[in-house]
Tab-separated table of C-alpha atoms and ligand atoms in Angstrom:
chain	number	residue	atom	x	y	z
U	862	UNK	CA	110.388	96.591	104.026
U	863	UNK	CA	107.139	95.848	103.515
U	864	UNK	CA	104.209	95.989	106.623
U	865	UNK	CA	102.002	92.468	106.160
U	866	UNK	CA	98.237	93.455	105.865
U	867	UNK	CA	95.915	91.152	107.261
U	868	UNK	CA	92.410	91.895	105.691
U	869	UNK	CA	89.191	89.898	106.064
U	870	UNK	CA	86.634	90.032	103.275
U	871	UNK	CA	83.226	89.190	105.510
U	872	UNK	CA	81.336	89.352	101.802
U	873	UNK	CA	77.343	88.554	102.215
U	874	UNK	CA	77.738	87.754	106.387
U	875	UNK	CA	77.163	88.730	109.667
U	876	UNK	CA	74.935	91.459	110.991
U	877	UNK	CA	74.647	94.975	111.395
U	878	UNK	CA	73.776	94.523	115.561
U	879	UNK	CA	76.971	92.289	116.103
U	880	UNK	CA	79.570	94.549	114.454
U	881	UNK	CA	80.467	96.800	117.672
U	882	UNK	CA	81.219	93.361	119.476
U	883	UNK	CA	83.385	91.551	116.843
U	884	UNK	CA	85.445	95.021	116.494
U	885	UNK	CA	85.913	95.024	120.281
U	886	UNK	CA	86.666	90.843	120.502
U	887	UNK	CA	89.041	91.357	117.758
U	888	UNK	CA	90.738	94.251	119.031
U	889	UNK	CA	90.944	92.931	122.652
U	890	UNK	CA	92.159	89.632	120.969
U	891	UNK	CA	94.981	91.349	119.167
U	892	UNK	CA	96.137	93.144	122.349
U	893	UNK	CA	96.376	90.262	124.299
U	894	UNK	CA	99.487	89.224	121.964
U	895	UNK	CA	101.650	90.653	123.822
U	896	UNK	CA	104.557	90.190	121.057
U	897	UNK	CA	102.494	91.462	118.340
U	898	UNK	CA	102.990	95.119	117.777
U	899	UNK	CA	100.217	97.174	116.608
U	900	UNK	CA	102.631	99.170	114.562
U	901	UNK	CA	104.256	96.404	112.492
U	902	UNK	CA	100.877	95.222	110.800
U	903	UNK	CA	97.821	96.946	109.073
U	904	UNK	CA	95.211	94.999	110.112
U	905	UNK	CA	91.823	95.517	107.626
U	906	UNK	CA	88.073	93.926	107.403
U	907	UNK	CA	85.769	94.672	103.797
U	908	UNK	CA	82.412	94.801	105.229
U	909	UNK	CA	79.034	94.797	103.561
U	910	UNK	CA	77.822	98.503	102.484
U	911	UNK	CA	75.377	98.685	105.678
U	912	UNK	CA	78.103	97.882	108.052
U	913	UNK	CA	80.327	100.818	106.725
U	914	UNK	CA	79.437	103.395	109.240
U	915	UNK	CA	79.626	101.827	112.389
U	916	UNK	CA	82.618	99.662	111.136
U	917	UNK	CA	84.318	102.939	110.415
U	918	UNK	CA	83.363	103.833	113.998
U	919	UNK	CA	84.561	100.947	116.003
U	920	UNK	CA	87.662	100.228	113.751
U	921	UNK	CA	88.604	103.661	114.492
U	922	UNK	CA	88.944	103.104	118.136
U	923	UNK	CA	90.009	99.616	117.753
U	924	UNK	CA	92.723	99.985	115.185
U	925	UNK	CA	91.221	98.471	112.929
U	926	UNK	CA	91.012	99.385	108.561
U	927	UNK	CA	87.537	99.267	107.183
U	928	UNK	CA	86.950	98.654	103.657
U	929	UNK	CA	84.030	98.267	100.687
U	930	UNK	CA	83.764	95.091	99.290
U	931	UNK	CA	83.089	97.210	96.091
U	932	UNK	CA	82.965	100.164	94.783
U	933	UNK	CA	81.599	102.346	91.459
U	934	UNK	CA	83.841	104.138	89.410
U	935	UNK	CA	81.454	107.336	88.271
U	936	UNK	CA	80.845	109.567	91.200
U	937	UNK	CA	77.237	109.932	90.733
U	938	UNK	CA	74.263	109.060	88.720
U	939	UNK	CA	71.751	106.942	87.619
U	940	UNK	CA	73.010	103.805	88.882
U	941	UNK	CA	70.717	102.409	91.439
U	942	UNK	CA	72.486	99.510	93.981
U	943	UNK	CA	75.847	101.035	93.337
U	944	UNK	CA	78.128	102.760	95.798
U	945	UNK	CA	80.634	105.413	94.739
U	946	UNK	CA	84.284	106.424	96.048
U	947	UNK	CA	82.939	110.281	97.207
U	948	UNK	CA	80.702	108.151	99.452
U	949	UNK	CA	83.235	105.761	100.710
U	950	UNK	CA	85.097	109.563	101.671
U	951	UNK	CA	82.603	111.111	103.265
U	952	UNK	CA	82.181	108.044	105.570
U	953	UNK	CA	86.137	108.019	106.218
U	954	UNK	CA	86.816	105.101	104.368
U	955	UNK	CA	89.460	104.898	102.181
U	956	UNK	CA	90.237	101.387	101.190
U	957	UNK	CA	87.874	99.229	98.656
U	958	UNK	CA	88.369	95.617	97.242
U	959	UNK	CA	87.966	96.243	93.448
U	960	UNK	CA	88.258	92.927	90.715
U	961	UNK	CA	86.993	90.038	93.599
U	962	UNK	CA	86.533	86.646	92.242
U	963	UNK	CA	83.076	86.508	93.196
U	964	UNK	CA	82.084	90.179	91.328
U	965	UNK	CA	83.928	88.565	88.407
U	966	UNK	CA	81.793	85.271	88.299
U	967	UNK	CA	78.372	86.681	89.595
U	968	UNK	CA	78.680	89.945	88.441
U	969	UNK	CA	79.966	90.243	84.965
U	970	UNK	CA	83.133	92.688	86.136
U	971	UNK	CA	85.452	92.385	83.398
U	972	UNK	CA	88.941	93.391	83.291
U	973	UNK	CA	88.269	96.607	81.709
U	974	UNK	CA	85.585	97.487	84.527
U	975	UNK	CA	88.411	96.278	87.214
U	976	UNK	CA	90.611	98.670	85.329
U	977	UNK	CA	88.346	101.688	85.223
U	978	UNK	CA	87.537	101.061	89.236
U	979	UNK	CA	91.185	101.222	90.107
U	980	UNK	CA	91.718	104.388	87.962
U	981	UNK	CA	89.351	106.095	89.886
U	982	UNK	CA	90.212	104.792	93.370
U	983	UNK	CA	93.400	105.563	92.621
U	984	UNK	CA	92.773	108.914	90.906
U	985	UNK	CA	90.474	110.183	94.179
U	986	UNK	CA	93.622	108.565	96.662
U	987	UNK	CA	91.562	105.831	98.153
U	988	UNK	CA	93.624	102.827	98.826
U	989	UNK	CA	92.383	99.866	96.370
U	990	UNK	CA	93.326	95.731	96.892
U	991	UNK	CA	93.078	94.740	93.594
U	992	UNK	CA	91.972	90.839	93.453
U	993	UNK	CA	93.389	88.471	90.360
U	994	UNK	CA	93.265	84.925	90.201
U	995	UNK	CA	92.985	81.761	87.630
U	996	UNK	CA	90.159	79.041	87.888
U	997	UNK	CA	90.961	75.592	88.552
U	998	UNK	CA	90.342	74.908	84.695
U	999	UNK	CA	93.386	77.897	84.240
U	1000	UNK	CA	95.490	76.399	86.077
U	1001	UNK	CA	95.358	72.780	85.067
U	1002	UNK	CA	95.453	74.178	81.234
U	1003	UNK	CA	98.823	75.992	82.296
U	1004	UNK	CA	97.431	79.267	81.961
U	1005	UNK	CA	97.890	80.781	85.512
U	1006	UNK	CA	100.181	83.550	84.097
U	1007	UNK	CA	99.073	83.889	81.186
U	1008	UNK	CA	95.520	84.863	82.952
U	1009	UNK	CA	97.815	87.113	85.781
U	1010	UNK	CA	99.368	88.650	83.216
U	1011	UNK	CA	95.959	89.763	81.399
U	1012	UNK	CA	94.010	90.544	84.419
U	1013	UNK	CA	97.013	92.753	85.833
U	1014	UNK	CA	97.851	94.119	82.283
U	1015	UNK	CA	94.173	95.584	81.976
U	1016	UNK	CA	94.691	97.473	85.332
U	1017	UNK	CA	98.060	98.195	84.592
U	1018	UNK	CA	97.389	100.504	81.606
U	1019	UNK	CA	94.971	102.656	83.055
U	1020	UNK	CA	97.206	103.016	86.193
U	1021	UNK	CA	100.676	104.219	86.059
U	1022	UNK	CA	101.537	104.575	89.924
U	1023	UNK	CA	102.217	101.729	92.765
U	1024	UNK	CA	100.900	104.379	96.030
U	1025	UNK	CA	97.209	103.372	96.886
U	1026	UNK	CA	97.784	100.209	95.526
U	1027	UNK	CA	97.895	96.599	96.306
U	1028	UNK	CA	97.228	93.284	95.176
U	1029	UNK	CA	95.557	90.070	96.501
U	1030	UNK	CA	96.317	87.275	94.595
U	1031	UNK	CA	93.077	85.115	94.761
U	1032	UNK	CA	93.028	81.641	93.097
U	1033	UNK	CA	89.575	80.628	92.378
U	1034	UNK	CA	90.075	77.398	93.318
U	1035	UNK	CA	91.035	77.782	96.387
U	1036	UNK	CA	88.621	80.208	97.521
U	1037	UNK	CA	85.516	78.891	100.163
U	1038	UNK	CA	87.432	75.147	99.238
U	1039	UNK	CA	89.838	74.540	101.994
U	1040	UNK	CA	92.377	73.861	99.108
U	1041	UNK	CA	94.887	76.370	100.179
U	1042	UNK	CA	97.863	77.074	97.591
U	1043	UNK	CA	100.848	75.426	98.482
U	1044	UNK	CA	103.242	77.860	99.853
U	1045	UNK	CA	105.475	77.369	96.834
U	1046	UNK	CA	102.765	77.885	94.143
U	1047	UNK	CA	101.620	81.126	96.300
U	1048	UNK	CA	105.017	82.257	96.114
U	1049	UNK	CA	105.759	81.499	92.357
U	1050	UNK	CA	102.628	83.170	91.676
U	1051	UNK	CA	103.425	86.320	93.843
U	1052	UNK	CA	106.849	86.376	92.071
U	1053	UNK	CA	105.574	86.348	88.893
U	1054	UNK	CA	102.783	88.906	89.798
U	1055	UNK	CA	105.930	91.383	90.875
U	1056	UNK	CA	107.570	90.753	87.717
U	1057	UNK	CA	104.439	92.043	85.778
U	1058	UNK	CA	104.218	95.034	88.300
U	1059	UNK	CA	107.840	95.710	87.908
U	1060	UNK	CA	107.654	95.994	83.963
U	1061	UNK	CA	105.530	99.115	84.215
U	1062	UNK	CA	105.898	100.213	87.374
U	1063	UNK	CA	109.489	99.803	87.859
U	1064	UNK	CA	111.459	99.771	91.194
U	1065	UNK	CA	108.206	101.322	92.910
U	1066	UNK	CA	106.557	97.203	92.405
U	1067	UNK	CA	109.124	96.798	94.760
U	1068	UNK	CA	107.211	98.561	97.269
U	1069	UNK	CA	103.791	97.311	96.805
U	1070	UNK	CA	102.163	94.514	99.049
U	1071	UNK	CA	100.468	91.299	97.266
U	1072	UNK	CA	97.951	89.415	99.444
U	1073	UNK	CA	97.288	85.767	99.153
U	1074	UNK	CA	93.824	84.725	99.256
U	1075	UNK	CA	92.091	81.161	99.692
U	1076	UNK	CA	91.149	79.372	102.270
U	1077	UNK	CA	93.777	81.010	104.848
U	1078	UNK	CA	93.581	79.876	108.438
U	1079	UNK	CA	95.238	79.984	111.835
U	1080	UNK	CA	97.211	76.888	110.619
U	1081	UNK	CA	98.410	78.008	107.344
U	1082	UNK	CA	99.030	81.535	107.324
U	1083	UNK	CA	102.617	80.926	108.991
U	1084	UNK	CA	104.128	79.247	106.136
U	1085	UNK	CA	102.423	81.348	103.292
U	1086	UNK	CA	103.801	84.785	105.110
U	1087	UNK	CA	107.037	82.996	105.054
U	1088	UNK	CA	107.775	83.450	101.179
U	1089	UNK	CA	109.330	86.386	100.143
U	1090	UNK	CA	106.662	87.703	98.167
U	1091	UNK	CA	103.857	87.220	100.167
U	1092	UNK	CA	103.058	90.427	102.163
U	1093	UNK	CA	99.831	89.502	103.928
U	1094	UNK	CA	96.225	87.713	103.355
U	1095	UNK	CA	92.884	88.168	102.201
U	1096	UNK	CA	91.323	86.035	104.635
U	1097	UNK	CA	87.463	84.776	103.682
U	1098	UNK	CA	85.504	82.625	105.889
U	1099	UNK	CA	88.241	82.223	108.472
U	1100	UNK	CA	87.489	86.232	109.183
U	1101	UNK	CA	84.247	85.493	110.604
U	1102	UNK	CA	85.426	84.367	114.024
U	1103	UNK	CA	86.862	87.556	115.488
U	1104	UNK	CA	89.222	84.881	117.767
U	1105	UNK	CA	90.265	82.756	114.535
U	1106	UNK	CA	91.093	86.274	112.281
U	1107	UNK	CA	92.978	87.806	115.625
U	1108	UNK	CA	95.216	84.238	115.536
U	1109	UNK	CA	95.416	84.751	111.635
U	1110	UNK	CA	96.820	88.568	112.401
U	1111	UNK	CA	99.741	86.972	114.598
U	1112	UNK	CA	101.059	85.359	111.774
U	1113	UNK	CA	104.856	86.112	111.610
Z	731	13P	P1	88.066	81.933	101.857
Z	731	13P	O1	89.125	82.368	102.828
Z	731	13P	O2	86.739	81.656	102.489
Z	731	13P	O3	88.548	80.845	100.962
Z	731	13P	O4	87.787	83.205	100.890
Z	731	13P	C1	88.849	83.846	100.310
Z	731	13P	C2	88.365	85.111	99.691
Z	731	13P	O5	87.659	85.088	98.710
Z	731	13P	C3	88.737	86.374	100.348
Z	731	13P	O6	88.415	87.466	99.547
């Protein structure tokens, strides 16, 4: 079986001085589902770098996963801006997004730097949520899988093991949109993304949780985290609102 993780990716938002109380609304938002059990769902948020600390803090008493949004793959050096796994340890974090859309578009990470990341997350046991996705343009020229395949591929190689691991499939498209994926094309995209997983990694893909990402909400998460192959969300804007993201969390 595999637990659902809920993550929220806050990306560029929020402050610094309103952390402590969106950790404790969330928390005490969760709780008050009586029928949802702490146990049977990691629950995660990917904070901006100045957030880490006291994120770590109040997630730690609240139950709650902190991430990077990001993360280098050297461990040092000349490499001003950029954040590196040794510090994500020595703050207690241990999860990163590596590969989002928007480092992709804005940012110039290729597949190969996506690859290297993951290596190295994986290599220093940090737990990395690998994001993949096809534009709209992608998709409409039939080349969702081919793109899946690629992106995953690239990672794939450098990576030989499924612990630490998981992905979040992202569609561009239906990222900030409010076009969610249908819950069959999630699913047939999941699917597929397993397949790929399961031709290197074997019975271990088996194991491994893939996210879906795009526009989730309170209102669709139900029927997404009802296909087989989708084990949880990577949850944008909707994160924002510690009461909408705590609604998103009781999604089975
Ligand atoms: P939205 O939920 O705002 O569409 O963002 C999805 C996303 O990019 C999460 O990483």
């Amino acid at each position: 079986m595999r637990k659902p993780l809920i993550a929220g990716n806050w990306k560029m938002n929020l402050l610094y001085s309103k952390v402590p109380e969106y950790l404790q609304t969330l928390s005490r938002e969760i709780n008050a589902k009586s029928h949802l059990k702490r146990d049977q769902v990691d629950v995660l948020l990917a904070v901006p770098a100045p957030f880490l600390g006291i994120a770590r803090e109040y997630g730690e008493k609240n139950g709650i996963l902190i991430a990077s949004q990001t993360v280098h793959e050297k461990a040092d050096g000349a490499f001003t801006g950029e954040l590196s796994i040794p510090m994500l340890k020595d703050l207690g974090i241990r999860w990163t997004l590596i590969g989002h859309s928007e480092r992709r578009q804005y940012y110039n990470e290729t597949d190969a730097a996506v690859a290297l990341k993951t290596k190295a997350c994986l290599d220093h046991g940090i737990n990395a949520i690998v994001c993949v996705g096809e534009t709209r343009a992608e998709r409409e020229g039939n080349q969702t899988e081919t793109v899946l395949k690629r992106q995953l591929e690239a990672v794939l190689q450098q990576t030989g093991k499924a612990d630490n691991f998981v992905i979040a499939y992202e569609p561009v498209w239906a990222i900030g949109t409010g076009l969610t994926a249908s819950d069959e094309q999630a699913q047939a995209a999941h699917a597929f993304i397993r397949t790929v997983l399961r031709q290197k990694l074997g019975g271990a893909a088996d194991g491994m949780r893939i996210l879906y990402g795009g526009s989730v909400k309170s209102s669709n998460i139900k029927g997404l985290m009802q296909q087989p192959d989708v084990d949880g969300a990577l949850v944008g804007g909707a994160s924002l609102d510690p009461v909408e993201f705590a609604r998103i969390v009781d999604c089975q």
